Amino acid sequence: MAYVIFTDSGCDLDLDVLAKWNVRSESLTFKFDGEDKQYRNEDMDVKTFYDRMRKGDVSRTSAVNMDAFYQAFEEELAKGNDILYIGFSSGISTTSNSGIMAASELQEKYPQRKIFAFDTKCASCGQGILVWDAVEARDAGASLEEVARLVETSAPNIGHWFTPSDLVYLKRGGRVSAASAIAGTVLDIKPVMHVDEEGKLVAVKKIRTRKKALQELVAAYEATAIDKSGKFTIGHSDCLPEAEAMAAELKEKYGATGLITNIGPVIGSHTGPGLIVLCFPATHR
């Protein structure tokens, strides 16, 4: 039987990549304060979005609701396809909960179909690397159950390491205090953060200067990557040269295979321009 892989825009994989991989995705949305229009990531190019943020515009986000997942999943189930949904961390968004609820209701309606829906506790290109793994396994002939098991067992060991360029955006989202944001700006302190076992954003270190913060991400890869010559993903919010430099360093040092992605407006609304995220299969988060 055929099965379809679903994800959501929390994975920060470009639509052309998802189309190439034959993966369906449901979109979270964002809107700017003072405007009524709701956007999806694909409705605004990232350069325009981050330029607006630099000028002071504030963006708010909304999760995917259950009805959207229900309709999308049922479209495939009605064709006789089974479903695997790889979802955005519930520690950050209610999106995966909506997908799981839709899957549960549809399983009752289509008892003959197989539906697996996961809250991966992963985000951005960490979620993206799980989708990448699932696609490779599917294309190698793995069954739905085998791919679902791969996602379930791999998700707890995806390392997410990231550093923003400006603490003001994390302050807006309540991730750091106003005092920390002011002090960080004055002292050029850059937090190094990760996604913990509960799928929440956690500050790990405070580093002086951007260059040293980026080096800490590479150090985390060196310390915890299961296979240093394996794969990694790097996400960036309008700072491609830094992402490319990091990818080149990992490839040169270890022969690792990387995928560079844009941090879309949905996640970028909370982190701002200048974010670098490095994700990879790790011994622990």
Short mmCIF file of C-alpha atoms in Angstrom, two decimals, residues 218-232 247 249-258 278 280-283:
data_model
loop_
_atom_site.label_atom_id
_atom_site.label_comp_id
_atom_site.label_asym_id
_atom_site.label_seq_id
_atom_site.Cartn_x
_atom_site.Cartn_y
_atom_site.Cartn_z
CA VAL A 218 30.44 23.62 15.68
CA ALA A 219 31.88 22.51 19.03
CA ALA A 220 28.50 20.97 19.93
CA TYR A 221 28.57 19.04 16.65
CA GLU A 222 32.09 17.82 17.34
CA ALA A 223 31.14 16.72 20.86
CA THR A 224 27.78 15.04 20.28
CA ALA A 225 27.26 14.07 16.61
CA ILE A 226 26.63 10.33 16.32
CA ASP A 227 28.35 10.19 12.94
CA LYS A 228 30.49 13.23 12.19
CA SER A 229 30.67 12.20 8.53
CA GLY A 230 26.89 11.87 8.38
CA LYS A 231 24.28 14.54 7.70
CA PHE A 232 23.37 17.90 9.14
CA ALA A 247 28.52 24.01 6.17
CA GLU A 249 33.73 23.81 7.67
CA LEU A 250 31.78 20.67 8.60
CA LYS A 251 32.23 19.22 5.14
CA GLU A 252 35.96 19.96 5.08
CA LYS A 253 36.62 18.62 8.59
CA TYR A 254 34.43 15.54 8.51
CA GLY A 255 33.09 14.97 4.99
CA ALA A 256 29.58 15.54 6.34
CA THR A 257 26.60 16.07 4.04
CA GLY A 258 24.64 19.24 4.68
CA LEU A 278 22.69 23.67 13.33
CA PHE A 280 22.16 16.73 13.41
CA PRO A 281 21.67 13.21 14.82
CA ALA A 282 23.28 13.36 18.26
CA THR A 283 24.15 11.10 21.17
#
